[in-house]
mmCIF file of C-alpha atoms and ligand atoms in Angstrom:
data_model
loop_
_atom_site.group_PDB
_atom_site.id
_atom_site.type_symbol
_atom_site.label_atom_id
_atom_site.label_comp_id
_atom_site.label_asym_id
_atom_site.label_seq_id
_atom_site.Cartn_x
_atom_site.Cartn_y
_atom_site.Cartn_z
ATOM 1 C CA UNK A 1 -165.749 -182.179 -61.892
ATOM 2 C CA UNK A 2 -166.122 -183.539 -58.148
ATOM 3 C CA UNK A 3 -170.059 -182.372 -57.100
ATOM 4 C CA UNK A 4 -170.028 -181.352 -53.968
ATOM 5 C CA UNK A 5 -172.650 -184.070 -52.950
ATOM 6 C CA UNK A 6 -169.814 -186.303 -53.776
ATOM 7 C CA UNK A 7 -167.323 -184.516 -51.199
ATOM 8 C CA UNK A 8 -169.699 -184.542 -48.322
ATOM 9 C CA UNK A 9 -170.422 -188.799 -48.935
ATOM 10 C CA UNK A 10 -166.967 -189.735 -49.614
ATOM 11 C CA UNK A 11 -166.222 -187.760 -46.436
ATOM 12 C CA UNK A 12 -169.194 -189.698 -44.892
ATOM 13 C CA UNK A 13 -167.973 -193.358 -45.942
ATOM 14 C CA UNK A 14 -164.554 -192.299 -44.561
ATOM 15 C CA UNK A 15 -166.089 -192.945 -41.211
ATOM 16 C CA UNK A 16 -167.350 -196.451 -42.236
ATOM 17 C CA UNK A 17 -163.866 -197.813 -43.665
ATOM 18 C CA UNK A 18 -162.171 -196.554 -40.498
ATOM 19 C CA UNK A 19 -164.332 -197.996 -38.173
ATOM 20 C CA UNK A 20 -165.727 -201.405 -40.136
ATOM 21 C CA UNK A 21 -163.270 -204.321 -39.345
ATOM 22 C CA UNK A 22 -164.651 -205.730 -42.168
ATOM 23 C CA UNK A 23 -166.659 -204.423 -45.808
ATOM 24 C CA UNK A 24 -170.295 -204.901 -45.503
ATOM 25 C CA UNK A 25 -171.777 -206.280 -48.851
ATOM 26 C CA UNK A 26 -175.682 -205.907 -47.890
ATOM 27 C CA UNK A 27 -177.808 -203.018 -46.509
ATOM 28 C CA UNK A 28 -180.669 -203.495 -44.705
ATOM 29 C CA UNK A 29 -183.486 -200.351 -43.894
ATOM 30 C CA UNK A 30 -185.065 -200.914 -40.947
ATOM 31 C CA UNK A 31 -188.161 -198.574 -40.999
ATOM 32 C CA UNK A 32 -190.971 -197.155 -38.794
ATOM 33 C CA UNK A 33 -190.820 -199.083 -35.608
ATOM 34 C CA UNK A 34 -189.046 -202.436 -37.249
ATOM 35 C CA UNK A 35 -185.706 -201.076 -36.097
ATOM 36 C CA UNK A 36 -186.869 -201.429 -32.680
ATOM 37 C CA UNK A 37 -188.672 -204.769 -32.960
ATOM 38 C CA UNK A 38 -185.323 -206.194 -34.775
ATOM 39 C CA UNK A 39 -182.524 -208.044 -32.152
ATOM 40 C CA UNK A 40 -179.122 -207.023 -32.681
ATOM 41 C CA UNK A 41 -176.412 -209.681 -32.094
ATOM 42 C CA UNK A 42 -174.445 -208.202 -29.215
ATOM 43 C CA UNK A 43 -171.089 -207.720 -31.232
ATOM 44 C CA UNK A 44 -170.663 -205.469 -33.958
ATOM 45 C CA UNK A 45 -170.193 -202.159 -34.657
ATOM 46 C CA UNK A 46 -172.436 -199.480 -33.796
ATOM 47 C CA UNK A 47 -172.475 -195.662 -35.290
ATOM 48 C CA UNK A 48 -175.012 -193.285 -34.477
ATOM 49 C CA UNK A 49 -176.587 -190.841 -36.785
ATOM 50 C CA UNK A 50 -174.543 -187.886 -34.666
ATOM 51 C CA UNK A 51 -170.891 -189.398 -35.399
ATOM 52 C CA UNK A 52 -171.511 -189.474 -39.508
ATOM 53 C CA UNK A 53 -170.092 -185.580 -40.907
ATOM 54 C CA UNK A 54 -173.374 -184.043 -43.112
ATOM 55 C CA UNK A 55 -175.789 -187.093 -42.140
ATOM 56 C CA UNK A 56 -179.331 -185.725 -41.679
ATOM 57 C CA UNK A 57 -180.890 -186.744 -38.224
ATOM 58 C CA UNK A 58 -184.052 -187.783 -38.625
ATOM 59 C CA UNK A 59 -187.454 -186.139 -36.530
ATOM 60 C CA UNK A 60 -190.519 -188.518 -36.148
ATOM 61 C CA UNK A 61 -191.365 -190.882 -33.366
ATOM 62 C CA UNK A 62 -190.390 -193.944 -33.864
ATOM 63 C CA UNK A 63 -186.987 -193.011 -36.336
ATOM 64 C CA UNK A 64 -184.767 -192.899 -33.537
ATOM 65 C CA UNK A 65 -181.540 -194.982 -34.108
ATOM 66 C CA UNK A 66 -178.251 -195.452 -36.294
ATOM 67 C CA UNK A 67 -176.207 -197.800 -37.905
ATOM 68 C CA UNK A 68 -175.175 -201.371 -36.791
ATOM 69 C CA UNK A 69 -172.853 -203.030 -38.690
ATOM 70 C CA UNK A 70 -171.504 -207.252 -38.268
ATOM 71 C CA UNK A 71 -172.062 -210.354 -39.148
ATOM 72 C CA UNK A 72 -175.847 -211.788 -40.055
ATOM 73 C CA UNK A 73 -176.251 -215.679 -41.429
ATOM 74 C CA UNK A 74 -172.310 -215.462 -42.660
ATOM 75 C CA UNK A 75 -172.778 -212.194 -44.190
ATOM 76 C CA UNK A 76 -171.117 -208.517 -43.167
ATOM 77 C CA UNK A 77 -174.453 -206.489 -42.682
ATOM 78 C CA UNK A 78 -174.929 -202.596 -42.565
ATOM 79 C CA UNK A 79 -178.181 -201.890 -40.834
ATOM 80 C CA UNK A 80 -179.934 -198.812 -40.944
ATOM 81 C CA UNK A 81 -182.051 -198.181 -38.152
ATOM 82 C CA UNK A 82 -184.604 -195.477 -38.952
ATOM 83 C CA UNK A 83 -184.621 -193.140 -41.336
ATOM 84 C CA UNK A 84 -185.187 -189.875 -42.946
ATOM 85 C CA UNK A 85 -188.474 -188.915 -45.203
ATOM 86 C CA UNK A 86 -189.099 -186.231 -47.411
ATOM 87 C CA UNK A 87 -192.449 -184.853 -45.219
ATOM 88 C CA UNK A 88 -189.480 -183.481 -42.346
ATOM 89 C CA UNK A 89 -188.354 -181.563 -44.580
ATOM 90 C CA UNK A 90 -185.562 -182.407 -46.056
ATOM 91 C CA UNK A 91 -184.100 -182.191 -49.304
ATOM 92 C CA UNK A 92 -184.295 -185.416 -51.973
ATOM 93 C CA UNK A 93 -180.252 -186.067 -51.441
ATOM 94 C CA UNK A 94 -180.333 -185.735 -47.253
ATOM 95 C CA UNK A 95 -183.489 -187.970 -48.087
ATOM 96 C CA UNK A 96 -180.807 -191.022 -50.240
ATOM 97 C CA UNK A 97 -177.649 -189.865 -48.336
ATOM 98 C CA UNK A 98 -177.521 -193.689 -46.506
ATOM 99 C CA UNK A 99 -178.368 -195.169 -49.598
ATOM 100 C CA UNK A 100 -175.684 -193.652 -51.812
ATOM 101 C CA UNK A 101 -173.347 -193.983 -48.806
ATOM 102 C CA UNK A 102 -174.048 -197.516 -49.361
ATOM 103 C CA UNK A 103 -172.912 -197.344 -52.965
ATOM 104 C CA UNK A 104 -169.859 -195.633 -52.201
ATOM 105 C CA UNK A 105 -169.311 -198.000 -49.810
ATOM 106 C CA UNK A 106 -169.778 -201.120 -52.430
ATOM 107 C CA UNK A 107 -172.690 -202.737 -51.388
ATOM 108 C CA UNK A 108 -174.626 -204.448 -53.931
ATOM 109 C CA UNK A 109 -177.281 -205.947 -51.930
ATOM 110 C CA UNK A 110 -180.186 -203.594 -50.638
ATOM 111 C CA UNK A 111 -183.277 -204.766 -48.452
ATOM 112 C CA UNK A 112 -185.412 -202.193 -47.334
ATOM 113 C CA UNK A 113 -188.245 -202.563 -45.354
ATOM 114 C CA UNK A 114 -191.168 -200.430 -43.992
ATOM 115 C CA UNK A 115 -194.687 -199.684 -42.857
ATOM 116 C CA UNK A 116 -197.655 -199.393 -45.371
ATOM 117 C CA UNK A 117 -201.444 -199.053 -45.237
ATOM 118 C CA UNK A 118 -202.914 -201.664 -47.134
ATOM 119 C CA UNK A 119 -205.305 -201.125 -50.379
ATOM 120 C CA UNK A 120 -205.818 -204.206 -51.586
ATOM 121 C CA UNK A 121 -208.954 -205.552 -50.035
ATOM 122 C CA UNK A 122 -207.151 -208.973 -49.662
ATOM 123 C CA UNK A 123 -204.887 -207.790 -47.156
ATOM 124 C CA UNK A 124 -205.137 -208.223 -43.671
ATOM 125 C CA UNK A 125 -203.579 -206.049 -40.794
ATOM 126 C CA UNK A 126 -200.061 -207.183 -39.683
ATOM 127 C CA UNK A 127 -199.291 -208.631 -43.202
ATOM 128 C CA UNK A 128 -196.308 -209.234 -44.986
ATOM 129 C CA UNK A 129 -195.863 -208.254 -48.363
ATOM 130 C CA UNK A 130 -192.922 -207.994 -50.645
ATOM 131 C CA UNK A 131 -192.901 -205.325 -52.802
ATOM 132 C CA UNK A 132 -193.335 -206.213 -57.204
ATOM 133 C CA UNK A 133 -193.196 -202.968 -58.048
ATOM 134 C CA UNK A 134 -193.523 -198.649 -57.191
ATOM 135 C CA UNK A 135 -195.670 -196.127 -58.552
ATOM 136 C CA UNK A 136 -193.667 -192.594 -57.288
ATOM 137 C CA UNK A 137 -196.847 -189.958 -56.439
ATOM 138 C CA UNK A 138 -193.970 -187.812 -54.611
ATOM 139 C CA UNK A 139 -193.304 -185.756 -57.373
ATOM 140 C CA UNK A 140 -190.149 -184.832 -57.309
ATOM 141 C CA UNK A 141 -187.329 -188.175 -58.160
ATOM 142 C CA UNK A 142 -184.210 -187.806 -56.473
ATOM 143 C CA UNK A 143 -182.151 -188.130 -59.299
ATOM 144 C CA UNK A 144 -182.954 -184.512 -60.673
ATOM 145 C CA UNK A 145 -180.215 -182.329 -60.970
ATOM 146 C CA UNK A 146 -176.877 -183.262 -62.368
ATOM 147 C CA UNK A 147 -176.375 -186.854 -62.862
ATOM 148 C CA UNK A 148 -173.677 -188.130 -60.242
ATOM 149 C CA UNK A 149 -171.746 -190.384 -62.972
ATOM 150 C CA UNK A 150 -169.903 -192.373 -60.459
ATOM 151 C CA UNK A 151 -173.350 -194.169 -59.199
ATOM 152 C CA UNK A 152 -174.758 -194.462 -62.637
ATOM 153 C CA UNK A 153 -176.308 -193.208 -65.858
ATOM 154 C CA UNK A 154 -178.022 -190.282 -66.495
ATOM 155 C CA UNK A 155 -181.543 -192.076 -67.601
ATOM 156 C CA UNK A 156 -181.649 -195.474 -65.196
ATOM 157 C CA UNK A 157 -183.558 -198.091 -66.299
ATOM 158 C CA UNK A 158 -186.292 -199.158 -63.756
ATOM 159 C CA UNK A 159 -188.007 -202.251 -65.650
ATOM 160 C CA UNK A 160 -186.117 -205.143 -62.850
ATOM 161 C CA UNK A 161 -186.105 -202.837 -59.699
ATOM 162 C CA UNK A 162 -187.244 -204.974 -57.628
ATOM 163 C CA UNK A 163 -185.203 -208.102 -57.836
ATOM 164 C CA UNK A 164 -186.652 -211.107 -59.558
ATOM 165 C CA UNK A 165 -184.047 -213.252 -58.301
ATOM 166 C CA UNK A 166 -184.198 -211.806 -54.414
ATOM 167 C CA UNK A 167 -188.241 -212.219 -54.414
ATOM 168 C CA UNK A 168 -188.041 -215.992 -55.362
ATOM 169 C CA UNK A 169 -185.250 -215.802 -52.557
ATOM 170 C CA UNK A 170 -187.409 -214.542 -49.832
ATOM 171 C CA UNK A 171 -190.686 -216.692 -50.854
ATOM 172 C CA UNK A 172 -188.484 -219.416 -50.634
ATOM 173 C CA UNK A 173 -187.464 -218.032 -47.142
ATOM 174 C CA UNK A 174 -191.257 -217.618 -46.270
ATOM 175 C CA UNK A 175 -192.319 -220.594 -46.951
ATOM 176 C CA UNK A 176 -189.424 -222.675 -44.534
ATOM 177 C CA UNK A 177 -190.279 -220.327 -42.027
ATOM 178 C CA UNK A 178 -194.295 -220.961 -42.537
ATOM 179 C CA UNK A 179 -194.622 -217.321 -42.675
ATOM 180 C CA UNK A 180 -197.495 -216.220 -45.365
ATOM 181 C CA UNK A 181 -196.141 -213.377 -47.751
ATOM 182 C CA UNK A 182 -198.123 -211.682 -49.948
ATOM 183 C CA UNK A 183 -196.734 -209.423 -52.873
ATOM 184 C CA UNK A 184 -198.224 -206.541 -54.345
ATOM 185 C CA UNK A 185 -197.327 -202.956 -55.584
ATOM 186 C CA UNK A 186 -195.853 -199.974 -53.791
ATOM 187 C CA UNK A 187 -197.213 -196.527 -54.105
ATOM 188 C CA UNK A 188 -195.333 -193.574 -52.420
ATOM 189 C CA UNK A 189 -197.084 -190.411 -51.254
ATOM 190 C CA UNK A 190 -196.413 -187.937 -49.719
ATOM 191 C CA UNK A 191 -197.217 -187.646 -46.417
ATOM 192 C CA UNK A 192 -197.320 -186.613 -43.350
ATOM 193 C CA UNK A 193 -200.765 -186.502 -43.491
ATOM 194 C CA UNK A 194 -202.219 -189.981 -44.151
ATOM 195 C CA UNK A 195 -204.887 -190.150 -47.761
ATOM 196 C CA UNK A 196 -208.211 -189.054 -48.197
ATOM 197 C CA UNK A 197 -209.976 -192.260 -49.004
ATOM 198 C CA UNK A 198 -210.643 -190.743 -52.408
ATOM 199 C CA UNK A 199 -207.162 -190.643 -53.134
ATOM 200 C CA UNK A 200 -206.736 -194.360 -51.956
ATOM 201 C CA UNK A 201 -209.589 -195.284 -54.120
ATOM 202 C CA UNK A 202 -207.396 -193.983 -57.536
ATOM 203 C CA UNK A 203 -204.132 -195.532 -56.055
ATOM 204 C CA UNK A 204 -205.988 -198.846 -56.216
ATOM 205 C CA UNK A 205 -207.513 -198.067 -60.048
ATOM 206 C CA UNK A 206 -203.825 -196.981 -60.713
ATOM 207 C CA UNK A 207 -202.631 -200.767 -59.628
ATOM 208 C CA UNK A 208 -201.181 -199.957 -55.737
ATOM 209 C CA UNK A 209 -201.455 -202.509 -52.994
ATOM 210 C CA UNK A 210 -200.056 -200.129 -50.212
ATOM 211 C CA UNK A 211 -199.044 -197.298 -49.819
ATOM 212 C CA UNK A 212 -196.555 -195.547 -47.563
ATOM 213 C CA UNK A 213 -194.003 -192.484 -47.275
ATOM 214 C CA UNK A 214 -190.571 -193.716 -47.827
ATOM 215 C CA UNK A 215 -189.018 -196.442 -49.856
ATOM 216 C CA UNK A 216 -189.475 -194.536 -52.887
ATOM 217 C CA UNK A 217 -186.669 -192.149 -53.573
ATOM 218 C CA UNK A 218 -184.239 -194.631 -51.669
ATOM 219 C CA UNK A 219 -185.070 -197.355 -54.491
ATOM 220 C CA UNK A 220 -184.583 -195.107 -57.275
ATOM 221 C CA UNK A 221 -181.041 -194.142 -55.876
ATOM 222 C CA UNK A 222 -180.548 -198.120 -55.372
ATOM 223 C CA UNK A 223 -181.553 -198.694 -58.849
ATOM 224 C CA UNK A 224 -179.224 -196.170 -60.281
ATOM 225 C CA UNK A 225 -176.499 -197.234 -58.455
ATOM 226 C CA UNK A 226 -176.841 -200.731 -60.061
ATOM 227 C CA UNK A 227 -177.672 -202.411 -56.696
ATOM 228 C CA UNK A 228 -180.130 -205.374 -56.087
ATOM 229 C CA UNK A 229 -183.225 -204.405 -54.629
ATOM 230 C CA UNK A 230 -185.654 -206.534 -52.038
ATOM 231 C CA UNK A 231 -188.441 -204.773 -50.518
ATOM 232 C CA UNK A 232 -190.203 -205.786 -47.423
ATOM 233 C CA UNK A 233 -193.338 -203.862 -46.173
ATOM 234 C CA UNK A 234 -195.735 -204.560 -43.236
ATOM 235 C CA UNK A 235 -199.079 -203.445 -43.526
ATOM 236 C CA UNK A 236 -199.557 -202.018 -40.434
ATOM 237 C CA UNK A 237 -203.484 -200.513 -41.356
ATOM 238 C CA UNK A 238 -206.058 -200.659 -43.335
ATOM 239 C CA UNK A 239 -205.366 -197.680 -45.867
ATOM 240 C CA UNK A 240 -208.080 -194.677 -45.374
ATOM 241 C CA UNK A 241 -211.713 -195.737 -46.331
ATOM 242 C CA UNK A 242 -211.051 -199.424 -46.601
ATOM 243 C CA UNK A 243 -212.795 -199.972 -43.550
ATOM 244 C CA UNK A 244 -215.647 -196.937 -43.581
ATOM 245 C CA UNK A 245 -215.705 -196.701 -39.829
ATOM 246 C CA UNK A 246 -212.012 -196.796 -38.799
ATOM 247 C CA UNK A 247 -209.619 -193.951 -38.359
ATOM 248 C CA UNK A 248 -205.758 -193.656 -38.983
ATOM 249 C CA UNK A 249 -203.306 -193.351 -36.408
ATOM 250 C CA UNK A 250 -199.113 -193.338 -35.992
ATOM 251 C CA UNK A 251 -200.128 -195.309 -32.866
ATOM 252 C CA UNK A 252 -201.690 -198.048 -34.593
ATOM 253 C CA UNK A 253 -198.255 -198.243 -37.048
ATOM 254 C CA UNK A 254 -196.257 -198.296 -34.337
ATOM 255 C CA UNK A 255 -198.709 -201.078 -32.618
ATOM 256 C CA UNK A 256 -198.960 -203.054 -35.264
ATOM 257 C CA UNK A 257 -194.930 -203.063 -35.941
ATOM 258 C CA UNK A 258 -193.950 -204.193 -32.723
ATOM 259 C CA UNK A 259 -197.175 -207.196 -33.017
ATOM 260 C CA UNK A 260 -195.150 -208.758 -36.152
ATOM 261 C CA UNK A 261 -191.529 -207.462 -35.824
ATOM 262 C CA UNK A 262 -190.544 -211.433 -34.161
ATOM 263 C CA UNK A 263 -192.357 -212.634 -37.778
ATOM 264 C CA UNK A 264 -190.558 -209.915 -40.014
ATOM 265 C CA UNK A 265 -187.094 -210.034 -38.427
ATOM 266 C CA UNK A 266 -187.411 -214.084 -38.804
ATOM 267 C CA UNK A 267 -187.901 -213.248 -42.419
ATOM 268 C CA UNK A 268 -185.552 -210.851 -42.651
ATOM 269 C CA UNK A 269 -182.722 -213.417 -41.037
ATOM 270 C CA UNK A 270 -183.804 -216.144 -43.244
ATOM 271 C CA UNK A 271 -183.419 -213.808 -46.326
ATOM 272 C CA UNK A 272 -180.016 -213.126 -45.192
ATOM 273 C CA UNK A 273 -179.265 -216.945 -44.696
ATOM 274 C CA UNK A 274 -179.806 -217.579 -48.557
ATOM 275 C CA UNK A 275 -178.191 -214.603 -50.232
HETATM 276 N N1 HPA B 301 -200.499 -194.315 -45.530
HETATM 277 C C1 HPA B 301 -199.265 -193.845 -45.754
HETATM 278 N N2 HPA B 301 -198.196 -194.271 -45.075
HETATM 279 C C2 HPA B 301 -198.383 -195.222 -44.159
HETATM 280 C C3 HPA B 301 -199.641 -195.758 -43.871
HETATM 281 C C4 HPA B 301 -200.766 -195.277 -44.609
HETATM 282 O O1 HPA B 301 -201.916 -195.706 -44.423
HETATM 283 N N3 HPA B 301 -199.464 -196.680 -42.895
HETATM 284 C C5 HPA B 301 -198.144 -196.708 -42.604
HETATM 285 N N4 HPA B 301 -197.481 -195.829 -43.365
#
C-alpha cells in the first residue's frame, strides 16, 4: 500500500534529483539564526522552501531560508537552512518532511544543529556542546501512526542515536580547531513559550543539559531511517532560573547565534573535512 505521506515526498525528492548535478550523501540543519551566520560557497545549487510541492514554510524570525546544495571539504552537502517546529503549528510529518526527504533521497549522514538554553551550571553562554543523548518532553513522537516500512521498522531502536563514531569525529575536529566543546544531554520541550524555572529545575534532576524546541522529532525520523546522527547545539542562554535575575529573550538567541556562528560553522567545516 503506497501512504500517501509517501506520494507527497517522493514527489518532493523529484525536485532534488532533477535539479542536483550530483547525489548529496550528508545533511546538515542549520537552525535558529546559524543558517544566517553560516557562509555559503558561491556555487551550488540553491532551492527555496516555495519551489519544493507539499514543503511546509516555516513562520518564526530567524527561520527564513531554503536549501543549498554542493560541495563542502570533498563532500556533496544538502543544507537546510531553517526550519519548521512543532509550536507553529504544524503537524509531526510537515515537522520531519526535510528529514525523510533526506532518506528518500539516500543520505546517510545527518548533522543537525541548533539553539539551546543551557541547564547545566557548567555551561557558559555562547557554548558549544554536542549532543550524548535526548529526553523527548514533546509528547507526541513522530513516528505514530502507520509505520512507513520503506524508512524503517515499526519499533526503532534508539540506544546509538547519537553517533559514537561521529562524536569522537567532531572532538577530534574541536580540538585542531582549539575550539572547546562540551557534551551533554538534549531535552526537547515544547515551546513557544520558554520554561518556568521549576520545570528547568526537574529537566536537570531528569539528566538534561539544555534544552530547546526542535531537534527532537527530526532525530527520531533520522534514527528510524537508519541514518548517522551528529548533533550540534549552541547554548545561546542561560535556561530560566539559572541566573535568578535574568530574563529570556528570542533576541538574546538570535544575539548570541550570530556572536559564535564564525566558531560553529569552523566546526561544522572541520566535521565535514573528516567524514
Ligand atoms: N529554552 C528552549 N528553547 C531554547 C532556549 C531555551 O532556553 N534557548 C534557545 N532555544
Amino acid at each position: 500500500m503506497n501512504d500517501v505521506r509517501m506520494e507527497k515526498l517522493e514527489k518532493a525528492a523529484a525536485v532534488f534529483t532533477e535539479r542536483l548535478p550530483k547525489p548529496p550523501t550528508v545533511a546538515l540543519v542549520l537552525g535558529s539564526g546559524l543558517a544566517d551566520a553560516f557562509g555559503l560557497p558561491e556555487d551550488g545549487t540553491r532551492i527555496p522552501w516555495t519551489e519544493i510541492p507539499g514543503f511546509p514554510l516555516p513562520t518564526v524570525l530567524g527561520h527564513s531560508g531554503g536549501f543549498w546544495a554542493g560541495e563542502i571539504g570533498g563532500k556533496q552537502v544538502l543544507i537546510q537552512r531553517g526550519r519548521t517546529h512543532y509550536y507553529e503549528g504544524y503537524s509531526m510529518d510537515e515537522v520531519v518532511f526535510a528529514t525523510r526527504l533526506f532518506a528518500l533521497l539516500g543520505i546517510e549522514r545527518l548533522i543537525m544543529t541548533n539553539a539551546t538554553g543551557a541547564i547545566n551550571y557548567d555551561y557558559s553562554t555562547g557554548d558549544l556542546v554536542l549532543i550524548s543523548d535526548h529526553i523527548n518532553m514533546l509528547g507526541v513522537n513522530p513516528l505514530r501512526g502507520s509505520n512507513l516500512d520503506r524508512f524503517g521498522p515499526r519499533f526503532p531502536d534508539m540506544s546509538a542515536t547519537y553517533s559514537p563514531r561521529l562524536r569522537a569525529l567532531a572532538k577530534d575536529a574541536a580540538k585542531a580547531e582549539k575550539i572547546t566543546l562540551k557534551e551533554g544531554v538534549y531535552v526537547a520541550a515544547l515551546g513557544p513559550s520558554y520554561e518556568t524555572p521549576a520545570e528547568i529545575r526537574a529537566f536537570r534532576s531528569m539528566g538534561a543539559d539544555l534544552v530547546g524546541m526542535s531537534t527532537v522529532p527530526e532525530v527520531i525520523v533520522a534514527a528510524h531511517a537508519g541514518m548517522e546522527v551528529l548533533g550540534i547545539s549552541c547554548a545561546t542562554n542561560l535556561a530560566a532560573g539559572v541566573d535568578p535575575d535574568a530574563s529570556l529573550s528570542h533576541a538574546e538567541v538570535i544575539e548570541t547565534t550570530e556572536r559564535v556562528g564564525e566558531r560553529m560553522q569552523r566546526l561544522l567545516h572541520a566535521v565535514i573535512d573528516r567524514l
